[in-house]
Amino acid sequence: MKDLILGVETSCDETAAAVVAEDLEVVANVVSSQMEIHERYGGVVPEIASRVHVSEVIPVVAKAMNEAGVSGRDLTAVAVTRGPGLIGSLLVGVSAAKGLALDWKKPVIGVNHLEGHLASASLGADKVSYPCLVLLVSGGHSLLARMSSPGVYAVLGSTRDDSAGEAYDKVARLLGLGYPGGPAVDRLAVTGADVLKFPRPMIRDGLDFSFSGLKSAVANYLRREPDTVRKDVAASFAAAVMDVLLAKLETAMGQGDFRSVAVVGGVAASPVLRQRLAEMSRRRDVLVCLPPLKFATDNAAMIAAAAWPRYRERGGDELDFGADPGLKLPEAARPSTQGSRPGLT
Ligand code: KG4
Ligand code: ZN
């Protein structure tokens, strides 16, 4: 049997567990989404999220272990998201993972959720070649990183305010499209046209991102023109986001010796973005690695994948590491400089 890490992810509204081998074969992957529960409130309600994680986490882990056909003693380690995310939700996963690891006498590894997304680049069919330029676009973050090998990266640019996913969710609310917003805005966008020419914030201004001005431009426009054609608003908004993402990606590509490009995070599930990336990949003759949809949005396979280089380098963490809702991605990191050490947060 291969060496296996169990990953556990509970940072937001998905309870997830996965079993991943050292060669990153995903042996089992289970995601229990709370989307339907939060939908009626128009967004994630943190207190409800943590309560649902409490009842879901052990059954979800059991299901993943069952699918993989393994028991606790077959594992090499247990990995868990320790931040960033909702504190109550994170605490449930961290406590469950530590309890299981103690019981199974296995090391436990606290993983940064964003490092998980970066690692998801390697879970697709395309083999990532290094150095790899990674664009991470999720609900909480937009960032560009240079990954020189698995788990070794430097941040090149990041979110100044709203992330791309957050802007999608807010615009969805403005358009009355409910939660989750990204897929709904995208579905409407493909039926409309980019006729409104919203601003492209900071498009030629470095590698940091800012989407709150764009969101405000959409809000102001909708106040002025309440009877506008909604599909054109969605299309114009999506086009502005994609123009910015693609422009930054291409600027960064011009600044490094990259051998591949990867796009990860929830917004990487967007068919609009995937189409733009396919066009860019042909035009610039560069390999763009995209995780399959199930590994683009939150999942635990990416958490186990991120844990492997950490485990190889320094084994497990001390058991006293805590959940950290504001955990930052270090500007530059190697597996040996992360985890529960001072300076990480
Ligand atoms: O990575 P993720 O699952 O969770 C975070 O770590 O934040 O990303 C969720 C974000 C949400 O903002 C959601 O609206 C966005 O990803 N998203 C999409 C699509 N599917 C999910 N955005 C655009 N198009 C999509 N198809
Ligand atoms: Zn995420």
mmCIF file of N, CA and C in Angstrom, residues 165-264:
data_model
loop_
_atom_site.group_PDB
_atom_site.id
_atom_site.type_symbol
_atom_site.label_atom_id
_atom_site.label_comp_id
_atom_site.label_asym_id
_atom_site.label_seq_id
_atom_site.Cartn_x
_atom_site.Cartn_y
_atom_site.Cartn_z
ATOM 1 N N GLY A 165 -13.565 36.450 -6.118
ATOM 2 C CA GLY A 165 -14.744 35.660 -5.735
ATOM 3 C C GLY A 165 -15.723 36.481 -4.907
ATOM 4 N N GLU A 166 -15.174 37.306 -4.011
ATOM 5 C CA GLU A 166 -16.004 38.158 -3.165
ATOM 6 C C GLU A 166 -16.793 39.141 -4.032
ATOM 7 N N ALA A 167 -16.122 39.715 -5.027
ATOM 8 C CA ALA A 167 -16.795 40.649 -5.938
ATOM 9 C C ALA A 167 -17.910 39.919 -6.685
ATOM 10 N N TYR A 168 -17.631 38.702 -7.121
ATOM 11 C CA TYR A 168 -18.666 37.890 -7.781
ATOM 12 C C TYR A 168 -19.870 37.710 -6.853
ATOM 13 N N ASP A 169 -19.591 37.358 -5.594
ATOM 14 C CA ASP A 169 -20.689 37.088 -4.661
ATOM 15 C C ASP A 169 -21.496 38.353 -4.381
ATOM 16 N N LYS A 170 -20.799 39.504 -4.276
ATOM 17 C CA LYS A 170 -21.519 40.758 -3.982
ATOM 18 C C LYS A 170 -22.347 41.201 -5.181
ATOM 19 N N VAL A 171 -21.782 41.063 -6.377
ATOM 20 C CA VAL A 171 -22.532 41.443 -7.579
ATOM 21 C C VAL A 171 -23.741 40.514 -7.756
ATOM 22 N N ALA A 172 -23.560 39.249 -7.396
ATOM 23 C CA ALA A 172 -24.693 38.312 -7.470
ATOM 24 C C ALA A 172 -25.826 38.794 -6.573
ATOM 25 N N ARG A 173 -25.460 39.271 -5.391
ATOM 26 C CA ARG A 173 -26.483 39.761 -4.461
ATOM 27 C C ARG A 173 -27.173 40.987 -5.044
ATOM 28 N N LEU A 174 -26.369 41.915 -5.640
ATOM 29 C CA LEU A 174 -26.945 43.124 -6.246
ATOM 30 C C LEU A 174 -27.923 42.765 -7.373
ATOM 31 N N LEU A 175 -27.614 41.660 -8.061
ATOM 32 C CA LEU A 175 -28.464 41.250 -9.186
ATOM 33 C C LEU A 175 -29.589 40.316 -8.727
ATOM 34 N N GLY A 176 -29.659 40.074 -7.417
ATOM 35 C CA GLY A 176 -30.720 39.209 -6.886
ATOM 36 C C GLY A 176 -30.541 37.755 -7.285
ATOM 37 N N LEU A 177 -29.277 37.331 -7.433
ATOM 38 C CA LEU A 177 -29.026 35.967 -7.903
ATOM 39 C C LEU A 177 -28.748 34.977 -6.772
ATOM 40 N N GLY A 178 -28.773 35.487 -5.540
ATOM 41 C CA GLY A 178 -28.616 34.580 -4.400
ATOM 42 C C GLY A 178 -27.200 34.089 -4.186
ATOM 43 N N TYR A 179 -27.095 33.019 -3.393
ATOM 44 C CA TYR A 179 -25.809 32.482 -2.967
ATOM 45 C C TYR A 179 -25.739 31.017 -3.355
ATOM 46 N N PRO A 180 -24.607 30.469 -3.790
ATOM 47 C CA PRO A 180 -23.345 31.168 -4.050
ATOM 48 C C PRO A 180 -23.392 31.938 -5.359
ATOM 49 N N GLY A 181 -22.715 33.074 -5.373
ATOM 50 C CA GLY A 181 -22.893 34.011 -6.464
ATOM 51 C C GLY A 181 -22.129 33.711 -7.736
ATOM 52 N N GLY A 182 -20.904 33.183 -7.587
ATOM 53 C CA GLY A 182 -20.036 33.026 -8.751
ATOM 54 C C GLY A 182 -20.681 32.284 -9.913
ATOM 55 N N PRO A 183 -21.106 31.047 -9.664
ATOM 56 C CA PRO A 183 -21.670 30.272 -10.777
ATOM 57 C C PRO A 183 -22.902 30.955 -11.381
ATOM 58 N N ALA A 184 -23.743 31.592 -10.529
ATOM 59 C CA ALA A 184 -24.975 32.224 -11.024
ATOM 60 C C ALA A 184 -24.645 33.416 -11.924
ATOM 61 N N VAL A 185 -23.669 34.243 -11.517
ATOM 62 C CA VAL A 185 -23.281 35.401 -12.341
ATOM 63 C C VAL A 185 -22.706 34.908 -13.670
ATOM 64 N N ASP A 186 -21.894 33.862 -13.582
ATOM 65 C CA ASP A 186 -21.281 33.300 -14.795
ATOM 66 C C ASP A 186 -22.323 32.792 -15.781
ATOM 67 N N ARG A 187 -23.313 32.076 -15.239
ATOM 68 C CA ARG A 187 -24.362 31.523 -16.112
ATOM 69 C C ARG A 187 -25.102 32.639 -16.831
ATOM 70 N N LEU A 188 -25.370 33.738 -16.096
ATOM 71 C CA LEU A 188 -26.082 34.868 -16.704
ATOM 72 C C LEU A 188 -25.158 35.601 -17.686
ATOM 73 N N ALA A 189 -23.878 35.684 -17.320
ATOM 74 C CA ALA A 189 -22.915 36.446 -18.130
ATOM 75 C C ALA A 189 -22.794 35.893 -19.550
ATOM 76 N N VAL A 190 -22.818 34.578 -19.680
ATOM 77 C CA VAL A 190 -22.620 34.011 -21.024
ATOM 78 C C VAL A 190 -23.794 34.316 -21.954
ATOM 79 N N THR A 191 -24.921 34.779 -21.388
ATOM 80 C CA THR A 191 -26.074 35.119 -22.235
ATOM 81 C C THR A 191 -26.087 36.602 -22.616
ATOM 82 N N GLY A 192 -25.171 37.399 -22.006
ATOM 83 C CA GLY A 192 -25.169 38.843 -22.263
ATOM 84 C C GLY A 192 -23.917 39.294 -22.997
ATOM 85 N N ALA A 193 -23.732 40.622 -23.060
ATOM 86 C CA ALA A 193 -22.564 41.170 -23.772
ATOM 87 C C ALA A 193 -21.911 42.264 -22.924
ATOM 88 N N ASP A 194 -20.608 42.427 -23.133
ATOM 89 C CA ASP A 194 -19.847 43.441 -22.389
ATOM 90 C C ASP A 194 -20.069 44.815 -23.021
ATOM 91 N N VAL A 195 -21.256 45.384 -22.801
ATOM 92 C CA VAL A 195 -21.555 46.676 -23.420
ATOM 93 C C VAL A 195 -21.375 47.841 -22.448
ATOM 94 N N LEU A 196 -21.243 47.535 -21.147
ATOM 95 C CA LEU A 196 -21.240 48.631 -20.163
ATOM 96 C C LEU A 196 -19.836 49.127 -19.835
ATOM 97 N N LYS A 197 -18.833 48.367 -20.214
ATOM 98 C CA LYS A 197 -17.429 48.794 -20.054
ATOM 99 C C LYS A 197 -17.133 49.335 -18.652
ATOM 100 N N PHE A 198 -17.345 48.493 -17.662
ATOM 101 C CA PHE A 198 -17.010 48.860 -16.283
ATOM 102 C C PHE A 198 -15.488 49.040 -16.159
ATOM 103 N N PRO A 199 -15.033 49.736 -15.097
ATOM 104 C CA PRO A 199 -13.583 49.937 -14.941
ATOM 105 C C PRO A 199 -12.831 48.627 -14.727
ATOM 106 N N ARG A 200 -11.569 48.621 -15.158
ATOM 107 C CA ARG A 200 -10.685 47.466 -14.936
ATOM 108 C C ARG A 200 -9.660 47.921 -13.889
ATOM 109 N N PRO A 201 -9.958 47.759 -12.581
ATOM 110 C CA PRO A 201 -9.102 48.369 -11.548
ATOM 111 C C PRO A 201 -7.660 47.861 -11.577
ATOM 112 N N MET A 202 -6.728 48.798 -11.538
ATOM 113 C CA MET A 202 -5.279 48.519 -11.430
ATOM 114 C C MET A 202 -4.768 47.591 -12.531
ATOM 115 N N ILE A 203 -5.404 47.642 -13.694
ATOM 116 C CA ILE A 203 -5.057 46.635 -14.713
ATOM 117 C C ILE A 203 -3.593 46.729 -15.164
ATOM 118 N N ARG A 204 -3.049 47.946 -15.213
ATOM 119 C CA ARG A 204 -1.637 48.096 -15.643
ATOM 120 C C ARG A 204 -0.753 48.516 -14.472
ATOM 121 N N ASP A 205 -1.237 48.275 -13.248
ATOM 122 C CA ASP A 205 -0.583 48.830 -12.077
ATOM 123 C C ASP A 205 -0.074 47.699 -11.169
ATOM 124 N N GLY A 206 1.065 47.117 -11.516
ATOM 125 C CA GLY A 206 1.682 46.086 -10.667
ATOM 126 C C GLY A 206 0.911 44.782 -10.653
ATOM 127 N N LEU A 207 1.239 43.956 -9.646
ATOM 128 C CA LEU A 207 0.654 42.609 -9.606
ATOM 129 C C LEU A 207 -0.345 42.426 -8.465
ATOM 130 N N ASP A 208 -0.648 43.532 -7.718
ATOM 131 C CA ASP A 208 -1.692 43.434 -6.699
ATOM 132 C C ASP A 208 -3.070 43.590 -7.349
ATOM 133 N N PHE A 209 -4.088 43.108 -6.644
ATOM 134 C CA PHE A 209 -5.452 43.147 -7.170
ATOM 135 C C PHE A 209 -6.341 44.029 -6.298
ATOM 136 N N SER A 210 -7.332 44.654 -6.935
ATOM 137 C CA SER A 210 -8.342 45.413 -6.192
ATOM 138 C C SER A 210 -9.655 45.314 -6.956
ATOM 139 N N PHE A 211 -10.669 44.751 -6.332
ATOM 140 C CA PHE A 211 -11.947 44.603 -7.043
ATOM 141 C C PHE A 211 -13.088 45.365 -6.388
ATOM 142 N N SER A 212 -12.819 46.093 -5.283
ATOM 143 C CA SER A 212 -13.954 46.736 -4.621
ATOM 144 C C SER A 212 -14.485 47.908 -5.440
ATOM 145 N N GLY A 213 -13.600 48.596 -6.190
ATOM 146 C CA GLY A 213 -14.056 49.708 -7.036
ATOM 147 C C GLY A 213 -14.980 49.213 -8.144
ATOM 148 N N LEU A 214 -14.658 48.061 -8.677
ATOM 149 C CA LEU A 214 -15.496 47.481 -9.733
ATOM 150 C C LEU A 214 -16.880 47.136 -9.178
ATOM 151 N N LYS A 215 -16.868 46.522 -7.991
ATOM 152 C CA LYS A 215 -18.148 46.171 -7.349
ATOM 153 C C LYS A 215 -18.975 47.439 -7.117
ATOM 154 N N SER A 216 -18.322 48.531 -6.652
ATOM 155 C CA SER A 216 -19.051 49.793 -6.423
ATOM 156 C C SER A 216 -19.565 50.368 -7.733
ATOM 157 N N ALA A 217 -18.777 50.242 -8.808
ATOM 158 C CA ALA A 217 -19.225 50.753 -10.115
ATOM 159 C C ALA A 217 -20.500 50.029 -10.551
ATOM 160 N N VAL A 218 -20.537 48.705 -10.298
ATOM 161 C CA VAL A 218 -21.742 47.937 -10.654
ATOM 162 C C VAL A 218 -22.912 48.396 -9.782
ATOM 163 N N ALA A 219 -22.667 48.588 -8.474
ATOM 164 C CA ALA A 219 -23.734 49.010 -7.555
ATOM 165 C C ALA A 219 -24.276 50.375 -7.967
ATOM 166 N N ASN A 220 -23.372 51.316 -8.287
ATOM 167 C CA ASN A 220 -23.808 52.668 -8.683
ATOM 168 C C ASN A 220 -24.609 52.624 -9.970
ATOM 169 N N TYR A 221 -24.132 51.815 -10.908
ATOM 170 C CA TYR A 221 -24.834 51.710 -12.192
ATOM 171 C C TYR A 221 -26.255 51.173 -11.968
ATOM 172 N N LEU A 222 -26.367 50.147 -11.121
ATOM 173 C CA LEU A 222 -27.691 49.550 -10.879
ATOM 174 C C LEU A 222 -28.630 50.524 -10.159
ATOM 175 N N ARG A 223 -28.055 51.414 -9.336
ATOM 176 C CA ARG A 223 -28.887 52.437 -8.667
ATOM 177 C C ARG A 223 -29.423 53.428 -9.692
ATOM 178 N N ARG A 224 -28.536 53.797 -10.638
ATOM 179 C CA ARG A 224 -28.928 54.775 -11.673
ATOM 180 C C ARG A 224 -29.903 54.184 -12.686
ATOM 181 N N GLU A 225 -29.651 52.911 -13.016
ATOM 182 C CA GLU A 225 -30.422 52.244 -14.089
ATOM 183 C C GLU A 225 -31.073 50.978 -13.551
ATOM 184 N N PRO A 226 -32.094 51.121 -12.690
ATOM 185 C CA PRO A 226 -32.666 49.914 -12.078
ATOM 186 C C PRO A 226 -33.329 48.961 -13.084
ATOM 187 N N ASP A 227 -33.727 49.496 -14.255
ATOM 188 C CA ASP A 227 -34.418 48.624 -15.224
ATOM 189 C C ASP A 227 -33.486 48.112 -16.321
ATOM 190 N N THR A 228 -32.206 48.130 -16.038
ATOM 191 C CA THR A 228 -31.223 47.723 -17.049
ATOM 192 C C THR A 228 -31.350 46.230 -17.411
ATOM 193 N N VAL A 229 -30.628 45.837 -18.455
ATOM 194 C CA VAL A 229 -30.626 44.421 -18.864
ATOM 195 C C VAL A 229 -29.617 43.675 -17.981
ATOM 196 N N ARG A 230 -30.127 42.805 -17.110
ATOM 197 C CA ARG A 230 -29.258 42.192 -16.093
ATOM 198 C C ARG A 230 -28.164 41.303 -16.706
ATOM 199 N N LYS A 231 -28.505 40.641 -17.810
ATOM 200 C CA LYS A 231 -27.485 39.748 -18.386
ATOM 201 C C LYS A 231 -26.284 40.545 -18.908
ATOM 202 N N ASP A 232 -26.537 41.784 -19.360
ATOM 203 C CA ASP A 232 -25.422 42.615 -19.826
ATOM 204 C C ASP A 232 -24.589 43.136 -18.647
ATOM 205 N N VAL A 233 -25.250 43.377 -17.515
ATOM 206 C CA VAL A 233 -24.502 43.780 -16.313
ATOM 207 C C VAL A 233 -23.579 42.629 -15.900
ATOM 208 N N ALA A 234 -24.142 41.415 -15.871
ATOM 209 C CA ALA A 234 -23.335 40.240 -15.489
ATOM 210 C C ALA A 234 -22.177 40.054 -16.469
ATOM 211 N N ALA A 235 -22.462 40.156 -17.763
ATOM 212 C CA ALA A 235 -21.418 39.950 -18.782
ATOM 213 C C ALA A 235 -20.347 41.028 -18.682
ATOM 214 N N SER A 236 -20.766 42.279 -18.463
ATOM 215 C CA SER A 236 -19.801 43.381 -18.385
ATOM 216 C C SER A 236 -18.937 43.260 -17.138
ATOM 217 N N PHE A 237 -19.561 42.836 -16.028
ATOM 218 C CA PHE A 237 -18.804 42.645 -14.794
ATOM 219 C C PHE A 237 -17.786 41.507 -14.971
ATOM 220 N N ALA A 238 -18.267 40.364 -15.487
ATOM 221 C CA ALA A 238 -17.362 39.205 -15.653
ATOM 222 C C ALA A 238 -16.213 39.561 -16.602
ATOM 223 N N ALA A 239 -16.518 40.313 -17.657
ATOM 224 C CA ALA A 239 -15.466 40.681 -18.619
ATOM 225 C C ALA A 239 -14.411 41.552 -17.938
ATOM 226 N N ALA A 240 -14.848 42.476 -17.071
ATOM 227 C CA ALA A 240 -13.895 43.350 -16.370
ATOM 228 C C ALA A 240 -13.001 42.520 -15.452
ATOM 229 N N VAL A 241 -13.600 41.578 -14.693
ATOM 230 C CA VAL A 241 -12.806 40.726 -13.790
ATOM 231 C C VAL A 241 -11.793 39.915 -14.604
ATOM 232 N N MET A 242 -12.282 39.308 -15.681
ATOM 233 C CA MET A 242 -11.401 38.432 -16.477
ATOM 234 C C MET A 242 -10.280 39.223 -17.149
ATOM 235 N N ASP A 243 -10.607 40.420 -17.650
ATOM 236 C CA ASP A 243 -9.562 41.255 -18.264
ATOM 237 C C ASP A 243 -8.443 41.525 -17.266
ATOM 238 N N VAL A 244 -8.837 41.851 -16.023
ATOM 239 C CA VAL A 244 -7.827 42.158 -15.000
ATOM 240 C C VAL A 244 -7.008 40.898 -14.680
ATOM 241 N N LEU A 245 -7.698 39.776 -14.446
ATOM 242 C CA LEU A 245 -6.980 38.539 -14.096
ATOM 243 C C LEU A 245 -5.998 38.141 -15.203
ATOM 244 N N LEU A 246 -6.479 38.198 -16.451
ATOM 245 C CA LEU A 246 -5.615 37.792 -17.567
ATOM 246 C C LEU A 246 -4.447 38.762 -17.757
ATOM 247 N N ALA A 247 -4.718 40.068 -17.598
ATOM 248 C CA ALA A 247 -3.655 41.057 -17.780
ATOM 249 C C ALA A 247 -2.562 40.866 -16.732
ATOM 250 N N LYS A 248 -2.962 40.647 -15.477
ATOM 251 C CA LYS A 248 -1.966 40.465 -14.404
ATOM 252 C C LYS A 248 -1.176 39.182 -14.632
ATOM 253 N N LEU A 249 -1.901 38.146 -15.044
ATOM 254 C CA LEU A 249 -1.238 36.867 -15.299
ATOM 255 C C LEU A 249 -0.187 37.033 -16.394
ATOM 256 N N GLU A 250 -0.556 37.737 -17.450
ATOM 257 C CA GLU A 250 0.394 37.889 -18.562
ATOM 258 C C GLU A 250 1.554 38.813 -18.177
ATOM 259 N N THR A 251 1.267 39.843 -17.363
ATOM 260 C CA THR A 251 2.357 40.707 -16.884
ATOM 261 C C THR A 251 3.357 39.872 -16.074
ATOM 262 N N ALA A 252 2.828 39.046 -15.160
ATOM 263 C CA ALA A 252 3.710 38.220 -14.323
ATOM 264 C C ALA A 252 4.490 37.229 -15.178
ATOM 265 N N MET A 253 3.840 36.683 -16.205
ATOM 266 C CA MET A 253 4.530 35.724 -17.076
ATOM 267 C C MET A 253 5.751 36.359 -17.731
ATOM 268 N N GLY A 254 5.614 37.653 -18.048
ATOM 269 C CA GLY A 254 6.704 38.366 -18.694
ATOM 270 C C GLY A 254 7.850 38.666 -17.745
ATOM 271 N N GLN A 255 7.618 38.480 -16.440
ATOM 272 C CA GLN A 255 8.640 38.855 -15.459
ATOM 273 C C GLN A 255 9.412 37.670 -14.897
ATOM 274 N N GLY A 256 9.170 36.476 -15.406
ATOM 275 C CA GLY A 256 9.849 35.325 -14.814
ATOM 276 C C GLY A 256 10.163 34.247 -15.832
ATOM 277 N N ASP A 257 10.841 33.228 -15.326
ATOM 278 C CA ASP A 257 11.308 32.135 -16.180
ATOM 279 C C ASP A 257 10.359 30.940 -16.058
ATOM 280 N N PHE A 258 9.044 31.206 -16.122
ATOM 281 C CA PHE A 258 8.086 30.154 -15.805
ATOM 282 C C PHE A 258 7.988 29.087 -16.886
ATOM 283 N N ARG A 259 7.868 27.848 -16.424
ATOM 284 C CA ARG A 259 7.720 26.741 -17.381
ATOM 285 C C ARG A 259 6.270 26.258 -17.473
ATOM 286 N N SER A 260 5.433 26.737 -16.554
ATOM 287 C CA SER A 260 4.005 26.444 -16.668
ATOM 288 C C SER A 260 3.229 27.479 -15.869
ATOM 289 N N VAL A 261 1.913 27.513 -16.115
ATOM 290 C CA VAL A 261 1.009 28.427 -15.417
ATOM 291 C C VAL A 261 -0.106 27.576 -14.828
ATOM 292 N N ALA A 262 -0.543 27.892 -13.598
ATOM 293 C CA ALA A 262 -1.673 27.168 -13.010
ATOM 294 C C ALA A 262 -2.673 28.172 -12.472
ATOM 295 N N VAL A 263 -3.944 27.877 -12.590
ATOM 296 C CA VAL A 263 -4.987 28.758 -12.049
ATOM 297 C C VAL A 263 -5.845 27.921 -11.120
ATOM 298 N N VAL A 264 -5.948 28.346 -9.854
ATOM 299 C CA VAL A 264 -6.600 27.543 -8.815
ATOM 300 C C VAL A 264 -7.564 28.400 -7.991
#
